[in-house]
Coordinates of N, CA and C and ligand atoms in Angstrom, one line a residue:
M21 N 78.3 97.7 85.5 CA 79.2 96.6 86.0 C 80.6 97.2 86.2
I22 N 81.5 96.3 86.7 CA 82.8 96.7 87.1 C 83.6 96.9 85.8
K23 N 84.3 98.0 85.7 CA 85.2 98.3 84.6 C 86.4 97.3 84.6
K24 N 86.8 96.9 83.4 CA 87.8 95.9 83.2 C 89.1 96.3 84.0
E25 N 89.5 97.6 83.7 CA 90.7 98.1 84.3 C 90.7 98.1 85.9
I26 N 89.5 98.3 86.4 CA 89.3 98.3 87.9 C 89.4 96.9 88.4
A27 N 88.7 96.0 87.6 CA 88.8 94.6 88.0 C 90.2 94.1 88.1
E28 N 91.0 94.5 87.1 CA 92.4 94.1 87.1 C 93.2 94.6 88.3
M29 N 92.9 95.9 88.6 CA 93.6 96.5 89.7 C 93.2 95.8 91.0
L30 N 91.9 95.5 91.1 CA 91.4 94.8 92.4 C 92.0 93.4 92.5
I31 N 92.2 92.7 91.4 CA 92.8 91.4 91.5 C 94.2 91.5 92.0
K32 N 94.9 92.6 91.5 CA 96.3 92.9 92.0 C 96.2 93.2 93.5
Q33 N 95.2 93.9 93.9 CA 95.0 94.3 95.3 C 94.8 93.0 96.2
I34 N 94.1 92.0 95.7 CA 94.0 90.8 96.4 C 95.4 90.2 96.7
N35 N 96.3 90.3 95.8 CA 97.7 89.8 96.0 C 98.4 90.6 97.0
L36 N 98.2 91.9 97.0 CA 98.8 92.8 98.0 C 98.3 92.5 99.4
E37 N 97.0 92.2 99.5 CA 96.5 91.9 100.8 C 97.0 90.6 101.3
L38 N 97.1 89.6 100.4 CA 97.7 88.3 100.9 C 99.2 88.5 101.2
H39 N 99.9 89.4 100.5 CA 101.3 89.7 100.8 C 101.4 90.4 102.2
S40 N 100.4 91.2 102.5 CA 100.4 91.9 103.8 C 100.3 90.8 104.9
G41 N 99.4 89.8 104.7 CA 99.3 88.7 105.7 C 100.6 87.9 105.8
Y42 N 101.3 87.7 104.7 CA 102.6 87.0 104.7 C 103.6 87.8 105.5
I43 N 103.6 89.1 105.2 CA 104.6 90.0 106.0 C 104.3 89.9 107.5
Y44 N 103.0 90.0 107.9 CA 102.7 90.0 109.3 C 103.0 88.6 109.9
M45 N 102.8 87.5 109.2 CA 103.1 86.2 109.7 C 104.6 86.1 109.9
E46 N 105.4 86.8 109.1 CA 106.9 86.8 109.3 C 107.2 87.6 110.5
F47 N 106.5 88.7 110.8 CA 106.7 89.5 112.0 C 106.4 88.6 113.2
A48 N 105.4 87.8 113.1 CA 105.0 86.9 114.2 C 106.1 85.9 114.5
N49 N 106.7 85.3 113.4 CA 107.8 84.4 113.5 C 109.0 85.1 114.3
Y50 N 109.3 86.3 113.9 CA 110.4 87.1 114.5 C 110.1 87.3 116.0
Y51 N 108.9 87.7 116.4 CA 108.5 87.9 117.8 C 108.5 86.6 118.6
E52 N 108.1 85.5 118.0 CA 108.2 84.2 118.7 C 109.7 84.0 119.1
E53 N 110.6 84.2 118.1 CA 112.0 84.0 118.4 C 112.5 84.9 119.5
K54 N 111.9 86.1 119.6 CA 112.4 87.0 120.6 C 111.6 86.8 122.0
N55 N 110.9 85.7 122.1 CA 110.1 85.4 123.3 C 109.1 86.5 123.6
L56 N 108.4 87.0 122.6 CA 107.4 88.0 122.7 C 106.1 87.4 122.1
P57 N 105.5 86.4 122.8 CA 104.3 85.8 122.2 C 103.1 86.7 122.0
G58 N 103.0 87.7 122.8 CA 101.9 88.7 122.7 C 102.0 89.4 121.3
F59 N 103.2 89.9 121.0 CA 103.4 90.6 119.7 C 103.1 89.6 118.6
A60 N 103.6 88.3 118.8 CA 103.4 87.3 117.7 C 101.9 87.1 117.5
H61 N 101.2 87.0 118.6 CA 99.7 86.8 118.5 C 99.1 88.0 117.8
W62 N 99.5 89.2 118.1 CA 98.9 90.4 117.5 C 99.0 90.3 116.0
Y63 N 100.2 89.9 115.6 CA 100.5 89.9 114.1 C 99.8 88.7 113.4
M64 N 99.6 87.6 114.2 CA 98.9 86.5 113.6 C 97.4 86.9 113.4
V65 N 96.9 87.6 114.4 CA 95.5 88.1 114.2 C 95.4 89.1 113.0
Q66 N 96.4 89.9 112.9 CA 96.5 90.9 111.8 C 96.6 90.2 110.4
A67 N 97.3 89.1 110.4 CA 97.5 88.3 109.2 C 96.1 87.8 108.8
K68 N 95.3 87.3 109.8 CA 94.0 86.8 109.4 C 93.1 87.9 108.9
E69 N 93.3 89.1 109.5 CA 92.5 90.2 109.0 C 92.8 90.5 107.5
E70 N 94.1 90.4 107.2 CA 94.5 90.7 105.8 C 93.9 89.6 104.9
L71 N 93.8 88.4 105.3 CA 93.2 87.4 104.5 C 91.7 87.8 104.3
G72 N 91.1 88.3 105.3 CA 89.7 88.8 105.3 C 89.6 89.9 104.2
H73 N 90.5 90.8 104.2 CA 90.5 91.9 103.2 C 90.6 91.3 101.8
A74 N 91.5 90.3 101.6 CA 91.6 89.7 100.3 C 90.3 89.0 99.9
M75 N 89.7 88.3 100.8 CA 88.5 87.6 100.5 C 87.3 88.5 100.2
R76 N 87.3 89.7 100.9 CA 86.3 90.6 100.7 C 86.3 91.1 99.2
I77 N 87.5 91.4 98.7 CA 87.7 91.8 97.3 C 87.3 90.6 96.4
R78 N 87.7 89.5 96.7 CA 87.4 88.3 95.9 C 85.9 88.1 95.7
T79 N 85.2 88.2 96.8 CA 83.7 88.1 96.8 C 83.1 89.1 96.0
F80 N 83.6 90.4 96.1 CA 83.0 91.5 95.3 C 83.1 91.2 93.9
L81 N 84.3 90.8 93.5 CA 84.6 90.5 92.0 C 83.8 89.3 91.5
I82 N 83.8 88.3 92.3 CA 83.0 87.1 91.8 C 81.5 87.4 91.7
D83 N 81.0 88.1 92.7 CA 79.6 88.5 92.7 C 79.3 89.3 91.4
A84 N 80.3 90.0 90.9 CA 80.1 90.8 89.7 C 80.4 90.1 88.5
G85 N 80.7 88.8 88.6 CA 80.9 88.0 87.4 C 82.4 88.1 86.9
V86 N 83.3 88.6 87.7 CA 84.7 88.7 87.2 C 85.4 87.4 87.6
K87 N 86.2 86.9 86.6 CA 87.0 85.7 86.8 C 88.2 86.1 87.7
V88 N 88.4 85.4 88.8 CA 89.5 85.7 89.7 C 90.5 84.6 89.7
T89 N 91.8 85.0 89.5 CA 92.9 84.0 89.7 C 94.0 84.6 90.5
Y90 N 94.8 83.8 91.1 CA 95.8 84.3 92.0 C 97.2 84.2 91.4
S91 N 98.1 85.1 91.8 CA 99.5 85.1 91.3 C 100.4 84.9 92.5
P92 N 101.7 84.6 92.3 CA 102.6 84.3 93.4 C 102.7 85.5 94.3
I93 N 103.0 85.2 95.6 CA 103.1 86.2 96.6 C 104.6 86.6 96.8
A94 N 104.9 87.9 96.8 CA 106.3 88.3 96.9 C 106.9 87.9 98.3
D95 N 108.2 87.9 98.3 CA 108.9 87.5 99.5 C 108.7 88.6 100.6
T96 N 109.2 88.3 101.8 CA 109.1 89.3 102.9 C 110.5 89.5 103.5
E97 N 110.5 90.7 104.3 CA 111.7 91.0 105.1 C 111.8 90.0 106.2
K98 N 113.0 89.5 106.5 CA 113.1 88.5 107.6 C 114.1 88.9 108.7
D99 N 115.0 89.8 108.4 CA 116.0 90.2 109.4 C 115.6 91.6 110.0
F100 N 115.5 91.7 111.3 CA 115.1 93.0 111.9 C 116.2 93.3 112.9
K101 N 116.6 94.6 112.9 CA 117.7 95.0 113.8 C 117.2 95.0 115.3
D102 N 116.0 95.3 115.6 CA 115.5 95.2 117.0 C 114.0 95.1 116.9
V103 N 113.4 95.0 118.1 CA 111.9 94.7 118.2 C 111.0 95.8 117.7
K104 N 111.6 97.0 117.5 CA 110.8 98.1 117.0 C 110.8 98.1 115.4
A105 N 111.8 97.5 114.8 CA 112.0 97.6 113.4 C 110.8 97.0 112.6
P106 N 110.2 95.8 113.0 CA 109.0 95.4 112.3 C 107.9 96.4 112.3
L107 N 107.8 97.0 113.5 CA 106.6 98.0 113.6 C 106.8 99.1 112.7
I108 N 108.0 99.6 112.5 CA 108.2 100.7 111.5 C 107.9 100.2 110.1
S109 N 108.4 99.0 109.8 CA 108.1 98.4 108.5 C 106.6 98.2 108.3
G110 N 105.9 97.9 109.4 CA 104.5 97.7 109.3 C 103.7 99.0 108.9
L111 N 104.2 100.1 109.5 CA 103.5 101.3 109.2 C 103.8 101.7 107.8
K112 N 105.0 101.6 107.3 CA 105.4 101.9 105.9 C 104.6 101.1 105.0
H113 N 104.4 99.8 105.3 CA 103.7 98.9 104.5 C 102.2 99.3 104.4
E114 N 101.6 99.7 105.5 CA 100.2 100.1 105.5 C 100.0 101.4 104.7
Q115 N 101.0 102.3 104.7 CA 100.9 103.5 103.9 C 101.0 103.2 102.4
H116 N 101.8 102.2 102.1 CA 101.8 101.7 100.7 C 100.5 101.1 100.3
I117 N 99.8 100.4 101.2 CA 98.5 99.8 100.9 C 97.5 100.9 100.7
T118 N 97.5 101.9 101.6 CA 96.6 103.0 101.5 C 96.7 103.7 100.1
A119 N 98.0 103.9 99.7 CA 98.2 104.6 98.4 C 97.6 103.7 97.3
S120 N 97.8 102.4 97.4 CA 97.3 101.5 96.3 C 95.7 101.6 96.3
I121 N 95.1 101.5 97.5 CA 93.6 101.6 97.5 C 93.2 103.0 96.9
N122 N 93.8 104.0 97.3 CA 93.4 105.4 96.8 C 93.6 105.5 95.3
K123 N 94.6 104.8 94.8 CA 94.8 104.8 93.3 C 93.6 104.1 92.6
I124 N 93.2 103.0 93.2 CA 92.1 102.3 92.5 C 90.8 103.1 92.6
Y125 N 90.6 103.7 93.8 CA 89.4 104.5 94.1 C 89.4 105.7 93.1
E126 N 90.5 106.4 92.9 CA 90.6 107.5 92.0 C 90.3 107.1 90.6
K127 N 90.8 105.9 90.2 CA 90.6 105.4 88.8 C 89.1 105.1 88.6
A128 N 88.6 104.5 89.7 CA 87.1 104.1 89.6 C 86.3 105.3 89.4
L129 N 86.6 106.4 90.1 CA 85.9 107.7 89.9 C 86.1 108.2 88.5
E130 N 87.3 108.2 88.0 CA 87.6 108.7 86.7 C 86.8 107.9 85.6
L131 N 86.7 106.6 85.8 CA 86.0 105.8 84.8 C 84.5 105.6 85.1
K132 N 84.1 106.4 86.1 CA 82.7 106.4 86.5 C 82.2 104.9 86.9
D133 N 83.1 104.2 87.5 CA 82.7 102.9 88.0 C 82.3 103.1 89.4
H134 N 81.0 103.5 89.6 CA 80.5 103.9 90.9 C 80.4 102.7 91.8
L135 N 80.1 101.5 91.3 CA 79.9 100.3 92.1 C 81.3 100.0 92.8
S136 N 82.4 100.1 92.1 CA 83.7 99.8 92.7 C 84.1 101.0 93.6
A137 N 83.8 102.2 93.2 CA 84.2 103.3 94.1 C 83.4 103.2 95.4
N138 N 82.2 102.8 95.4 CA 81.4 102.6 96.6 C 82.0 101.5 97.4
F139 N 82.3 100.4 96.8 CA 82.9 99.2 97.5 C 84.2 99.7 98.2
L140 N 85.0 100.5 97.5 CA 86.3 100.8 98.0 C 86.3 101.8 99.2
Q141 N 85.1 102.4 99.5 CA 85.0 103.3 100.6 C 85.3 102.6 101.9
W142 N 84.8 101.4 102.0 CA 85.1 100.6 103.2 C 86.6 100.4 103.4
F143 N 87.3 100.2 102.4 CA 88.8 100.0 102.5 C 89.5 101.3 102.8
I144 N 88.9 102.4 102.3 CA 89.6 103.7 102.6 C 89.5 104.0 104.2
E145 N 88.3 103.7 104.7 CA 88.1 103.8 106.2 C 89.0 102.8 106.9
E146 N 89.0 101.6 106.5 CA 89.8 100.6 107.1 C 91.3 100.9 107.1
Q147 N 91.8 101.5 106.0 CA 93.2 101.9 105.9 C 93.5 103.0 106.9
G148 N 92.6 103.8 107.2 CA 92.8 104.8 108.3 C 93.0 104.1 109.6
E149 N 92.2 103.1 109.9 CA 92.4 102.3 111.1 C 93.7 101.6 111.1
E150 N 94.1 101.0 110.0 CA 95.3 100.2 109.9 C 96.5 101.1 110.2
E151 N 96.5 102.3 109.6 CA 97.7 103.2 109.9 C 97.7 103.6 111.3
T152 N 96.6 103.9 111.9 CA 96.5 104.3 113.3 C 97.0 103.2 114.2
N153 N 96.6 101.9 113.9 CA 97.1 100.8 114.7 C 98.6 100.6 114.6
A154 N 99.1 100.8 113.4 CA 100.5 100.6 113.2 C 101.3 101.7 113.9
Q155 N 100.8 102.9 113.9 CA 101.5 104.0 114.6 C 101.4 103.8 116.1
N156 N 100.2 103.3 116.6 CA 100.1 103.1 118.0 C 101.1 102.1 118.5
N157 N 101.3 101.0 117.7 CA 102.3 100.0 118.1 C 103.7 100.6 118.3
I158 N 104.0 101.5 117.4 CA 105.3 102.2 117.4 C 105.4 103.1 118.7
D159 N 104.3 103.8 118.9 CA 104.3 104.7 120.1 C 104.4 103.9 121.4
K160 N 103.8 102.8 121.4 CA 103.8 102.0 122.7 C 105.2 101.5 122.9
I161 N 105.9 101.0 121.9 CA 107.2 100.5 122.1 C 108.2 101.6 122.4
E162 N 108.0 102.7 121.9 CA 108.9 103.9 122.2 C 108.7 104.3 123.6
L163 N 107.5 104.1 124.1 CA 107.2 104.5 125.5 C 107.9 103.5 126.5
V164 N 107.8 102.2 126.2 CA 108.3 101.2 127.2 C 109.7 100.8 126.9
G165 N 110.3 101.1 125.7 CA 111.6 100.7 125.5 C 111.7 99.2 125.0
S166 N 112.8 98.8 124.5 CA 113.0 97.5 123.9 C 113.3 96.3 124.7
S167 N 113.3 96.5 126.0 CA 113.6 95.4 126.9 C 113.0 95.7 128.3
G168 N 113.1 94.7 129.2 CA 112.7 94.9 130.6 C 111.3 94.6 130.9
S169 N 110.9 94.9 132.2 CA 109.5 94.5 132.6 C 108.4 95.2 131.9
A170 N 108.7 96.5 131.5 CA 107.6 97.2 130.8 C 107.3 96.5 129.5
L171 N 108.3 96.1 128.8 CA 108.1 95.4 127.5 C 107.3 94.1 127.8
Y172 N 107.7 93.4 128.9 CA 107.0 92.2 129.2 C 105.5 92.5 129.4
L173 N 105.1 93.6 130.1 CA 103.7 93.9 130.3 C 103.0 94.3 129.0
L174 N 103.8 95.0 128.1 CA 103.2 95.4 126.8 C 102.9 94.2 126.0
D175 N 103.8 93.2 126.1 CA 103.6 92.0 125.3 C 102.3 91.3 125.8
K176 N 102.1 91.3 127.1 CA 100.9 90.7 127.7 C 99.7 91.4 127.0
E177 N 99.8 92.8 127.0 CA 98.6 93.5 126.4 C 98.4 93.2 124.9
M178 N 99.5 93.1 124.2 CA 99.4 92.7 122.8 C 98.7 91.4 122.6
G179 N 99.0 90.5 123.5 CA 98.5 89.1 123.5 C 97.0 89.1 123.7
R180 N 96.4 90.2 124.2 CA 94.9 90.2 124.4 C 94.1 90.6 123.2
R181 N 94.8 90.9 122.1 CA 94.0 91.3 120.9 C 93.1 90.1 120.5
E182 N 91.8 90.5 120.3 CA 90.8 89.4 120.0 C 90.9 89.1 118.5
D183 N 90.6 87.8 118.2 CA 90.6 87.4 116.8 C 89.5 88.0 116.0
Ligands
LIG201 FE1 94.6 95.1 104.3 FE2 96.5 96.1 106.4 O1 95.6 96.4 104.9

């Protein structure tokens, strides 16, 4: 069964995933203000994905008979100096999440909690994608610049992200 220490770490990870969603919903608010509905949409989809991550951990724990409770979600950054700033924060945040997942994975291996280690492999792969997406968004905005018709077109592209 799941080791107690790992269960506690995973419950904290649920909070971090929900916090990620909170951060991205705040990005969406910012982009709405900036009349970039495509970016706002992209981050609302991302926020839903984060809820999915949280619920994936919740299900894993509950299926293993672990009692799950939630704790308060931390506040988020709200003032950004330009349209690129949230994207940079997003990448830093995903790197932080990757480090957290890796820490749980390494502890699971150390404690020979193979069930949890196996479960976490999906997240390790997912974090690779999350960091790539975050970096891609930065690359795109660096390519088109922070205003003008190219940004308008990029916003349209961001708006096509599927749920
Ligand atoms: Fe759930 Fe974006 O990591």
